[in-house]
XYZ file of C-alpha atoms in Angstrom:
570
model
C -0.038 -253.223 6.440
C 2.646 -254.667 8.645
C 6.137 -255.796 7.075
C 5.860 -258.818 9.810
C 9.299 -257.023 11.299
C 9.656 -255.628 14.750
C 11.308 -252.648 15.132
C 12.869 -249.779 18.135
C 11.557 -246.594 17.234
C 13.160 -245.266 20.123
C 15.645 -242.668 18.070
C 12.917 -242.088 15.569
C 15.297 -243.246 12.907
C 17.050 -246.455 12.336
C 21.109 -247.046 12.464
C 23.762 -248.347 10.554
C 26.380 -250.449 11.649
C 29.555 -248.681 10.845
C 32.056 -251.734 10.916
C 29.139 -254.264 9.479
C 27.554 -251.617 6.840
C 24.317 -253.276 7.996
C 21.102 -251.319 8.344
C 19.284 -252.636 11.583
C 15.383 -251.322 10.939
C 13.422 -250.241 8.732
C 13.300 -246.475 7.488
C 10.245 -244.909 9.828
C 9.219 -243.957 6.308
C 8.735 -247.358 5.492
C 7.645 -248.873 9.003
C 3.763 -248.278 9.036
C 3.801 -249.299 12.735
C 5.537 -245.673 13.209
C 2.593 -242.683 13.096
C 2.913 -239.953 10.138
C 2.754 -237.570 13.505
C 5.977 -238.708 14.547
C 7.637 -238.439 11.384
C 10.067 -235.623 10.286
C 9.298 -233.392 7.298
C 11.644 -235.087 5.113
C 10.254 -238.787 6.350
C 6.629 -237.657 6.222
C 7.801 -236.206 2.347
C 9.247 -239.535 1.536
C 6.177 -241.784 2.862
C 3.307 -239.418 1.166
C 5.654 -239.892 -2.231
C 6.200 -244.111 -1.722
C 2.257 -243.744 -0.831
C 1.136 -241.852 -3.753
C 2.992 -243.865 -6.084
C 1.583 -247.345 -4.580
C 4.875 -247.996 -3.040
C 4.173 -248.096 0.516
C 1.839 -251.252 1.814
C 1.241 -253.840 -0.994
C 3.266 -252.820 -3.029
C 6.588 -253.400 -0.638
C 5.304 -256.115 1.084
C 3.689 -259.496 -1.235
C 2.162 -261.867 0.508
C 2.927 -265.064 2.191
C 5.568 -267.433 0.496
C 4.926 -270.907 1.427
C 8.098 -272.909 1.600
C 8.513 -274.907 -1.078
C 11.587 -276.921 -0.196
C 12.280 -280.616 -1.114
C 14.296 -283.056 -3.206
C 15.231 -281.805 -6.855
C 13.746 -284.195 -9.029
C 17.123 -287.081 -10.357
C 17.064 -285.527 -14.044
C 16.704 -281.547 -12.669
C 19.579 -279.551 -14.206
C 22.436 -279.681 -11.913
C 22.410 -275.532 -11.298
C 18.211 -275.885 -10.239
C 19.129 -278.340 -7.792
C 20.277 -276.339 -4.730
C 17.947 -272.743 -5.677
C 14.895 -274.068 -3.742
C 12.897 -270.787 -2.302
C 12.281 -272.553 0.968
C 11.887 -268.904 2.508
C 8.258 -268.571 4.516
C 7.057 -265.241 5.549
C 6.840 -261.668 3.870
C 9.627 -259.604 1.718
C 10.195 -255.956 1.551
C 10.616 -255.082 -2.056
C 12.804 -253.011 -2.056
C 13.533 -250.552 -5.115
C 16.666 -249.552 -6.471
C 19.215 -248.984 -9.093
C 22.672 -250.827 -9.425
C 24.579 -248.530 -12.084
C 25.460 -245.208 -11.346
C 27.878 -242.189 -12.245
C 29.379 -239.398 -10.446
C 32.104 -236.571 -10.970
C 34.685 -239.190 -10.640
C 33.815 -240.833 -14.169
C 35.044 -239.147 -16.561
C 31.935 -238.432 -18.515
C 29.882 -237.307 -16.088
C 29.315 -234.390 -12.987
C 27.108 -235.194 -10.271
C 28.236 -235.886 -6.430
C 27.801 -238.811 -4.900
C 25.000 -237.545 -2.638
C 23.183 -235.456 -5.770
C 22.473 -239.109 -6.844
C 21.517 -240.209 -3.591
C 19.213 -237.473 -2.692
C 17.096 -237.669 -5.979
C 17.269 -241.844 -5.554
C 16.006 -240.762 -2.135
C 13.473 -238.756 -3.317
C 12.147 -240.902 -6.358
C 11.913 -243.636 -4.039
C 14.360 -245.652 -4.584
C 15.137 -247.692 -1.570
C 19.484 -248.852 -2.386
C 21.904 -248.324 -5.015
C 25.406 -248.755 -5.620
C 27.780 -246.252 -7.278
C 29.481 -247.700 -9.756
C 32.571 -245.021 -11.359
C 33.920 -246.323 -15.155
C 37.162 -248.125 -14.278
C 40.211 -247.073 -16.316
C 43.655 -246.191 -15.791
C 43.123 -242.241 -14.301
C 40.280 -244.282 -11.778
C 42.664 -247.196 -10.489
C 44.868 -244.902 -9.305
C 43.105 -242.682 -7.073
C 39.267 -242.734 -8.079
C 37.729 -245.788 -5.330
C 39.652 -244.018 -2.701
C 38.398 -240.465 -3.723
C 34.769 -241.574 -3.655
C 34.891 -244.052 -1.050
C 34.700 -240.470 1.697
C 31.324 -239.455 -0.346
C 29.370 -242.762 -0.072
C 30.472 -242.982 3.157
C 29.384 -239.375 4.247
C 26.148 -240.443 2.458
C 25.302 -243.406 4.052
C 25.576 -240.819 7.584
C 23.451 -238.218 5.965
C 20.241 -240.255 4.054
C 20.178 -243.151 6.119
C 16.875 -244.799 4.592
C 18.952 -245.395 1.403
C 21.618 -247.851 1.418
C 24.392 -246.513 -0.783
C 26.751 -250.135 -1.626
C 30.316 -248.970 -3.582
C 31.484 -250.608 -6.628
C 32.641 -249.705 -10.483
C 31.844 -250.306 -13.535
C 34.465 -253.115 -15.040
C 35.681 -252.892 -17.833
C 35.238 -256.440 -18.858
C 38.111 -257.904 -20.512
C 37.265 -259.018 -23.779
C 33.578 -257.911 -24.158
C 31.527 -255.365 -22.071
C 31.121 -253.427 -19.073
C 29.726 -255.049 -15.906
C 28.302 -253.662 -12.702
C 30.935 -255.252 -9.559
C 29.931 -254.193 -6.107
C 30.446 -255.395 -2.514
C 29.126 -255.327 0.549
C 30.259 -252.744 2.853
C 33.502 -252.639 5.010
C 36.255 -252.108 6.205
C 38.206 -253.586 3.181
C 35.826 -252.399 0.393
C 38.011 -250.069 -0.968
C 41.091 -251.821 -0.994
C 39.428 -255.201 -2.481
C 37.741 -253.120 -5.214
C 41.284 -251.226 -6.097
C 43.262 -254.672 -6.659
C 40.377 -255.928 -8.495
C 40.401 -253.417 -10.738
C 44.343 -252.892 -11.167
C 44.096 -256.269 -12.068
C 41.664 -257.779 -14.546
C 40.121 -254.453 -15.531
C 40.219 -254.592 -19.112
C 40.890 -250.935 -19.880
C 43.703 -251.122 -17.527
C 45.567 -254.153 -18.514
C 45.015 -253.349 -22.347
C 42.989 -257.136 -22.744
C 39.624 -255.079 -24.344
C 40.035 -257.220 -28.005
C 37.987 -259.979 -28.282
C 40.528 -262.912 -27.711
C 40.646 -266.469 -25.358
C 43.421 -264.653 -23.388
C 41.145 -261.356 -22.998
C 38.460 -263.911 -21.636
C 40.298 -265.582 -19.326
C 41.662 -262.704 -17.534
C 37.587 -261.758 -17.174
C 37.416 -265.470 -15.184
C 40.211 -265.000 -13.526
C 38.187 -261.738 -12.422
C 35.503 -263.571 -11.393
C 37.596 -266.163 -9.425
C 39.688 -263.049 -7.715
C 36.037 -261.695 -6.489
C 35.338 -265.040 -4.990
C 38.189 -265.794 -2.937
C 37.738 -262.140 -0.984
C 34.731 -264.149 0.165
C 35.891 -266.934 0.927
C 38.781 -265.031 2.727
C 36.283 -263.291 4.500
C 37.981 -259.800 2.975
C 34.315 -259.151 2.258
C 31.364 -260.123 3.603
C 29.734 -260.745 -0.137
C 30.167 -259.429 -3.802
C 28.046 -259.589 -7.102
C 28.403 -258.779 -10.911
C 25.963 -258.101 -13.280
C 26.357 -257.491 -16.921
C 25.693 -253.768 -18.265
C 23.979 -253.176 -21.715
C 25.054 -256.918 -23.164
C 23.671 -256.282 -26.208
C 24.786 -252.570 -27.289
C 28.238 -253.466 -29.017
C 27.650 -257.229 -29.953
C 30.786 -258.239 -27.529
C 29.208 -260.365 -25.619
C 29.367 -263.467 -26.988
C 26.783 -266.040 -25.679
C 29.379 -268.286 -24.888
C 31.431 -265.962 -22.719
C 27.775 -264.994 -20.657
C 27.731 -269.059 -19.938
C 31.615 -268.769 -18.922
C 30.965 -266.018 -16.741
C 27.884 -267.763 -15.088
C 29.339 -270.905 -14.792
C 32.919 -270.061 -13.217
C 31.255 -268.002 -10.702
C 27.163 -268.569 -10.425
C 26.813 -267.638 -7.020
C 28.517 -263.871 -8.078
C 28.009 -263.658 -11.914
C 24.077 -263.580 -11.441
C 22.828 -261.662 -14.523
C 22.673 -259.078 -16.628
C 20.950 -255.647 -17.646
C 17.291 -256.508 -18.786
C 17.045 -252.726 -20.058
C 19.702 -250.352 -20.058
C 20.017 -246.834 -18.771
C 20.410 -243.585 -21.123
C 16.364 -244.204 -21.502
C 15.871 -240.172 -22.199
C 18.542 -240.785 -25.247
C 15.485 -241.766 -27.285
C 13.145 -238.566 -26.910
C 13.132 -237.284 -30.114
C 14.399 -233.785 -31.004
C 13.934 -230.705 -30.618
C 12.942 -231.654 -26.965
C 15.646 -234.616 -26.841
C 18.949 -235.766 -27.761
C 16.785 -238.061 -30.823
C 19.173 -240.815 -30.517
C 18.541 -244.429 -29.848
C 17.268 -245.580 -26.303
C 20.235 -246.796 -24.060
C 22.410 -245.245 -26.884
C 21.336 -248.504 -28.666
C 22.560 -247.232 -32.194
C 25.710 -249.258 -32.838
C 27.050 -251.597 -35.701
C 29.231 -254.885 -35.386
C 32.713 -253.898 -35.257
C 35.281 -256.780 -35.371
C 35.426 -257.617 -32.023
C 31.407 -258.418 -32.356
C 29.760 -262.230 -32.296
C 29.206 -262.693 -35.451
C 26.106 -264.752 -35.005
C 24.090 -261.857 -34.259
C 21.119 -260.293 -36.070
C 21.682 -256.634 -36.812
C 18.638 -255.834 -34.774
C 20.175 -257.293 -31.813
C 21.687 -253.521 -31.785
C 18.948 -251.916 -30.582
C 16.254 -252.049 -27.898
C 12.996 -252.861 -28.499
C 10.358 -251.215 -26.158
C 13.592 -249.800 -24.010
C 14.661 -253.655 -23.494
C 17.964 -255.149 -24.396
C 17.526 -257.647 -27.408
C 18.528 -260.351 -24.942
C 16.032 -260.532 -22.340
C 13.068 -259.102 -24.955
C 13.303 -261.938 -27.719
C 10.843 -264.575 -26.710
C 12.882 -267.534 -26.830
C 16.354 -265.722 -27.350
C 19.590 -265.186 -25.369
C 18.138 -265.072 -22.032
C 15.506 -268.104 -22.426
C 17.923 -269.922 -24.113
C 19.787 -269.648 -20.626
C 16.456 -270.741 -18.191
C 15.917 -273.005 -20.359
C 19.320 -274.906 -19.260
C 18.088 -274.167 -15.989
C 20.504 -271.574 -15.130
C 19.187 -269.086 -12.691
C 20.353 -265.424 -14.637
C 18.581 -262.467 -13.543
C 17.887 -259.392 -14.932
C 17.858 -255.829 -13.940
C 16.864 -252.081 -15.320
C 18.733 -248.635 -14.131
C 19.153 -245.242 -15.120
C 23.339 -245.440 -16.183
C 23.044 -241.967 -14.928
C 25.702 -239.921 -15.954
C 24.025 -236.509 -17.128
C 20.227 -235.556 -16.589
C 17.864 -234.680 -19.376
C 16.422 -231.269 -18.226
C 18.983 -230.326 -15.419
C 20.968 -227.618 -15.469
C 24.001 -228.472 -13.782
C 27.557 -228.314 -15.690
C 31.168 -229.349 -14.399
C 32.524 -227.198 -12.226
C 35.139 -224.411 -13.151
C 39.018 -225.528 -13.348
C 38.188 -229.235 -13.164
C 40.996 -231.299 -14.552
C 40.013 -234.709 -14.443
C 43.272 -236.691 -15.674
C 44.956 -234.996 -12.770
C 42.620 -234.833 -10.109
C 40.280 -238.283 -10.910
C 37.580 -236.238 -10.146
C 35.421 -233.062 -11.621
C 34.870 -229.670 -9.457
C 31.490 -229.735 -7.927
C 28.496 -229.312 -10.928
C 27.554 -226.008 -11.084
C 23.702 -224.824 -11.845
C 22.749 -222.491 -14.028
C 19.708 -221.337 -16.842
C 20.224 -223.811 -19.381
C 18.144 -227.375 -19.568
C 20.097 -229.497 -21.229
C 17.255 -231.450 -22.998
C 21.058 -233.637 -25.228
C 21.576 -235.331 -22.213
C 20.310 -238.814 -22.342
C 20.225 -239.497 -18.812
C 17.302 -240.225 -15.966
C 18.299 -239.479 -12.046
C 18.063 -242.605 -9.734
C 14.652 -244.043 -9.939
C 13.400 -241.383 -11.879
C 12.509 -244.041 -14.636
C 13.711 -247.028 -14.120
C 13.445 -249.356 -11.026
C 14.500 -252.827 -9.584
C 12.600 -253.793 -7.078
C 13.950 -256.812 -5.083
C 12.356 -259.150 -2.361
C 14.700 -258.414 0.583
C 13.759 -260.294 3.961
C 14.950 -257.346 5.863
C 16.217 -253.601 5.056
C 19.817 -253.930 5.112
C 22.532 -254.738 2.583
C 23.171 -258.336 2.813
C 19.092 -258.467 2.143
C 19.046 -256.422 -0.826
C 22.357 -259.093 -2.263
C 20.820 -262.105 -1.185
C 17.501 -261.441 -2.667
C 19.062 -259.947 -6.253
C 21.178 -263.207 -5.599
C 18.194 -265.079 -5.359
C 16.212 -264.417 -8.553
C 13.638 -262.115 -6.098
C 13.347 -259.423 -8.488
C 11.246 -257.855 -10.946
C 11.758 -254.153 -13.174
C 9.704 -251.706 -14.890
C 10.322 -248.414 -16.702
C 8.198 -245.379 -15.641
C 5.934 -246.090 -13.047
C 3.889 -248.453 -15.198
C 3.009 -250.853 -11.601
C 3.614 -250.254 -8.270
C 3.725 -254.326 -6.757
C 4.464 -257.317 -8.220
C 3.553 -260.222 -5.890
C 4.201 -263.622 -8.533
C 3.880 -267.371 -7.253
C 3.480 -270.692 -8.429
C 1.557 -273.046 -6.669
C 0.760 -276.506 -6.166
C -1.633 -277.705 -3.138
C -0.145 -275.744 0.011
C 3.620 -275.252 -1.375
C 4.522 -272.048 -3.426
C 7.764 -270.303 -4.570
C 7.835 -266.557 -5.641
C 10.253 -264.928 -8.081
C 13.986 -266.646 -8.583
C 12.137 -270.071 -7.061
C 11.745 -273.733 -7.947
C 9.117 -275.391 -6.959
C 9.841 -279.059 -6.597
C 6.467 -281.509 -7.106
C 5.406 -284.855 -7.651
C 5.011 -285.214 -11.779
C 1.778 -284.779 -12.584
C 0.863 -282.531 -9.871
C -1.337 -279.326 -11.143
C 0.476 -276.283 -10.784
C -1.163 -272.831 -11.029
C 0.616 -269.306 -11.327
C -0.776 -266.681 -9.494
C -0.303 -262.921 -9.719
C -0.906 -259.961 -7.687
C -0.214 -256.467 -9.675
C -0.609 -253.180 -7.788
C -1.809 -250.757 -10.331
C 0.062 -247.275 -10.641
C -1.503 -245.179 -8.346
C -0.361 -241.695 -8.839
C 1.840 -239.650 -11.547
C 4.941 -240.629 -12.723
C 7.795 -237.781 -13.469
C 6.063 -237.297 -16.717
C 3.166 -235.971 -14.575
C 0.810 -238.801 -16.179
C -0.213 -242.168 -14.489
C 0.442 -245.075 -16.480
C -2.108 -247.776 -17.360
C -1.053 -251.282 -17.890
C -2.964 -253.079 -20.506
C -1.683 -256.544 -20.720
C -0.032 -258.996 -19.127
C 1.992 -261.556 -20.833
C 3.052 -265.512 -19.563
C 6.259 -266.617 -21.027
C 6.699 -270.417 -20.700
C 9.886 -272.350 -21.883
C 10.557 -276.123 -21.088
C 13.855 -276.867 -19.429
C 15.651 -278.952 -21.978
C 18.907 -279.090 -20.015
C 23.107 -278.005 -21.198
C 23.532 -277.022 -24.701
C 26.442 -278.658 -26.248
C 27.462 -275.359 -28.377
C 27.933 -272.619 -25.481
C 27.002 -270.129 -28.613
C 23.761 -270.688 -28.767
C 21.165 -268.101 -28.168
C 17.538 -269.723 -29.365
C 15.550 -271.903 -27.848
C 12.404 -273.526 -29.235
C 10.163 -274.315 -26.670
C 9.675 -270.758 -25.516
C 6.311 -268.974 -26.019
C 4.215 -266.680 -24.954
C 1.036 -269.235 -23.539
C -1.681 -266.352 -21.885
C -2.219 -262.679 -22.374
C -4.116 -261.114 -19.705
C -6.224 -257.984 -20.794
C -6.536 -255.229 -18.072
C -9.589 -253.987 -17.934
C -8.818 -251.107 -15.079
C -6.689 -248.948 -14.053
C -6.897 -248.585 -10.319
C -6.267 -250.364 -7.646
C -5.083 -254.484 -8.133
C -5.418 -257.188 -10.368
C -5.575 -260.687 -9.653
C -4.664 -263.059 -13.021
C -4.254 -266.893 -12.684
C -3.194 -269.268 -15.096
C -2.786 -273.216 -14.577
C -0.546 -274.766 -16.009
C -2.630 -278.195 -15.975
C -0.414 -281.237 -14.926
C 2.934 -280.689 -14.817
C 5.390 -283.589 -16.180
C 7.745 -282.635 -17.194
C 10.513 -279.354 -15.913
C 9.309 -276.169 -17.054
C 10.429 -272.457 -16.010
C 7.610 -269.162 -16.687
C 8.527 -265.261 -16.601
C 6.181 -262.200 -16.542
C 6.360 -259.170 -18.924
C 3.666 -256.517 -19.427
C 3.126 -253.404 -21.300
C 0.933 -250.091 -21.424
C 0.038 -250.891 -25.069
C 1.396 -248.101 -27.182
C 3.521 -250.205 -29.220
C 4.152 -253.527 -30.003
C 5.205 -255.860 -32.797
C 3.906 -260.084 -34.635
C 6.834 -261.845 -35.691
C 9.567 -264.472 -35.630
C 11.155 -263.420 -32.478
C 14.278 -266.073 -31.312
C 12.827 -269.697 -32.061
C 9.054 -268.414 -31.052
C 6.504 -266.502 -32.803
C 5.501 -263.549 -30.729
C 2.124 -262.396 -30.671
C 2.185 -258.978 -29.714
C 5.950 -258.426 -28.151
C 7.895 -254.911 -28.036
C 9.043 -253.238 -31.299
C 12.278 -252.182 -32.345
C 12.372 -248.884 -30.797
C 13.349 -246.104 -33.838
C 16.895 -244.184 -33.493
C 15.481 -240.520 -33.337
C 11.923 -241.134 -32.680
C 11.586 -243.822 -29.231
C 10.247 -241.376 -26.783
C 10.514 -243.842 -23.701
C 7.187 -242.120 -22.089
C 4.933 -243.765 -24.698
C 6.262 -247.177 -24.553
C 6.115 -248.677 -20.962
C 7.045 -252.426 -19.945
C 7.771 -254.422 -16.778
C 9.543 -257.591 -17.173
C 9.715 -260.299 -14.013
C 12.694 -263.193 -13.584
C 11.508 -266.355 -13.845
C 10.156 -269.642 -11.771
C 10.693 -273.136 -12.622
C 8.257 -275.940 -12.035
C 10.170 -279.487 -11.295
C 8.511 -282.634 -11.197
C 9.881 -285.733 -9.664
């Protein structure tokens, strides 16, 4: 299948721009207009693994997005208005993984190209390493690591490697902050951090000045845009649920100070292998999901908010919670899944000899030796989790705009290979992230395109999906209390049962005569567990259980969760 790109194979391997950071081509291994005969080893590796696994053809490229631009309807929530999808033509989806460790964190070993090798290899198309900011790493750590992901863009050119950290956010959470590449990524990530990191400036405690400061962040990141310091930057909220920080109201602060760089959150955190129960496993909670409120917590949430349920942050997997409460003000907020990789269950590798982190910012190179460590609680790269993202070309303004966009859909283990989503009405269609704008009472349909799993995961099994959920919500417009995380009008309207387990499925469901604005979001599981109850304002037929501290082997409990589409009628 062609990727409707042209492309010069003339080197037999695309470039980078050095001064730009932009990718110019596709990967050969990617490019299906370039023969297997004329790729290397290591490409012809890569292609049989993204073929075997349903990755390569349908599964990178969906089909035909009609544009779907016109007027916003009058009454359309003010933040809908200008996120038409008027793209038309094919996207690359593009996996990858957005939060990521190395030996200059303090709590974990790997180098910068160990991750990018096994993202490489587990097919994981871009990623962005993203070192804990603190006060050891605003001294020297973006300028130690910037040499690494630099030397690894050179070396694996058919992943794109984006810098960033993980910030410390003041008054709640961490957060994912990267840019796109340049000249002045380093130095615009080292002020940032020096100044509105919250480990840094002591502003961790949950207080309005401690939240401010995380605005002021925001606003910082923004004018190095505008400034043209950088060509773009993004932010996306790590594990919002783990501690309880994270009050709803600072999420909407975040969003709304900055929407076109605060654009979501962690749908499902890394640390997945923490939940494989001993003796083969560290038998703790998934994500490390095993906290308590403390007193910097929101004290509006449920004590089950602190954990995951089927390896999903509380947020995004309460049917008419947190996250629909959010689409359902029609506020485009995306979510994500990655590995948090920090240590690997089953490797071998410990920190190198003499290391002295406080004084170096950095670890000695891991060493290998005889031991698996089956404690650590960590996946490699792509290795479980993915995000794949509708990119209109292979470089690393593609991969932003499209996360940017809403273009992006996750899953944990392999359990589908493609994800092609659109609603349609007559000839005009929008895909993931999109509003369609129609005339009220116009029937609208969804239609969805799932590449089954085609080959083993790293478990050495191939996952079968078994249903396919519809989550519909009606846009009911700004809440007056910014705390609120329920919304009523959320619920789960069709459940598709999958009758096979190779090759595609095609599931439609109309949605009748639209009048009135309505948004709709995808999840689906491989069956193994699932839970009936009162979940947000909705009642949940057969959503994700709480997953059990000590017993929540990830491998038996297998989800993919899509970002939404609205539906406005004028």
């Amino acid at each position: 299948m062609s990727h409707g790109h042209s492309h010069d194979h003339g080197h037999g391997h695309h470039h980078h721009h050095h001064d730009s950071g932009e990718a110019t081509s596709l990967p050969p291994a990617l490019d299906l207009s370039v023969p297997d005969e004329e790729l290397t080893p290591g490409q012809l590796s890569r292609r049989s693994m993204l073929r075997r696994t349903g990755l390569l053809g349908a599964g990178l490229a969906a089909g035909s997005v009609l544009g779907g631009a016109g007027q916003a309807a009058a009454a359309a929530p003010e933040s809908l208005a200008a996120h038409h999808d008027a793209h038309s033509g094919r996207y690359l989806w593009l996996a990858g993984d957005h939060h990521i460790h190395t030996q200059h964190s303090s709590d974990a070993k790997y180098r910068v190209i160990d991750h990018v090798r096994q993202a490489n290899a587990h097919g994981l198309d871009w990623m962005v390493i993203t070192d804990h900011g603190s006060v050891a790493h605003a001294k020297i750590g973006v300028e130690k690591v910037n040499p690494d992901i630099v030397a690894a863009r050179d070396q694996i050119d058919d992943t794109l490697v984006f810098q960033g950290l993980e910030w410390n956010i003041p008054a709640a959470e961490h957060g994912t902050v990267f840019v796109h590449p340049g000249k002045n990524e380093v130095a615009v990530l080292k002020e940032f951090e020096n100044s509105f990191d919250g480990s840094v400036r002591g502003a961790s405690a949950s207080s309005p000045a401690n939240e401010a400061l995380a605005i002021s962040g925001l606003n910082f990141l923004a004018e190095q845009v505008q400034r043209r310091k950088v060509k773009d930057v993004l932010f996306l909220a790590n594990h919002p649920a783990r501690k309880g920080i994270d009050s709803p109201h600072e999420i909407r602060g975040w969003r709304d100070a900055q929407p076109s760089i605060a654009v979501g959150m962690e749908g499902a955190p890394g640390h997945q292998a923490a939940g494989i129960p001993a003796p083969l496993g560290a038998g703790s909670g998934r994500g490390i999901y095993d906290n308590s409120p403390s007193a910097d917590s929101f004290g509006g949430y449920p004590l089950e908010s602190y954990r995951t349920w089927g390896g999903f942050d509380w947020m995004t997997a309460t049917v008419g919670g947190l996250w629909d409460s959010l689409l359902a003000e029609g506020k485009p907020w995306w979510v994500t899944a990655n590995s948090d990789s920090h240590n690997v269950y089953a490797d071998t590798a410990v920190r190198g000899p003499n290391s002295n982190f406080d004084a170096n910012g950095r670890y000695e190179d891991p060493v290998y030796g005889g031991t698996l460590n089956v404690t650590d609680t960590d996946f490699w790269p792509g290795q479980y989790s993915r995000t794949h993202v509708g990119a209109a070309s292979f470089s690393y303004k593609a991969v932003m705009d499209g996360i940017r966009a809403g273009r992006v859909w996750v899953d944990h283990g392999g359990l589908i290979s493609g994800l092609n989503a659109q609603l349609r009405s007559g000839s005009r269609a929008v895909t993931l992230g999109g509003v369609l704008t129609v005339r009220r009472g116009s029937q609208v349909d969804l239609v969805v395109e799932i590449s089954l799993a085609n080959g083993p995961n790293w478990a050495q099994f191939v996952p079968k999906l078994a249903r396919v959920d519809v989550v519909q919500g009606d846009v009911t417009g700004p809440v007056a209390d910014k705390d609120t995380f329920v919304t009523p009008a959320t619920e789960v309207v069709k459940s598709f049962e999958v009758n096979k387990s190779t090759g595609a499925v095609r599931l439609t469901y109309s949605l009748g005569r639209v009048d009135k604005p309505v948004y709709l979001r995808l999840r689906g599981t491989d069956g193994n567990r699932s839970a009936v109850g009162l979940r947000g304002a909705a009642v949940d037929p057969a959503g994700p259980a709480m997953d059990v501290i000590g017993d929540a082997d990830p491998w038996k409990d297998l989800w993919f969760y899509s970002n939404p589409m609205w539906v406005l009628p004028s």
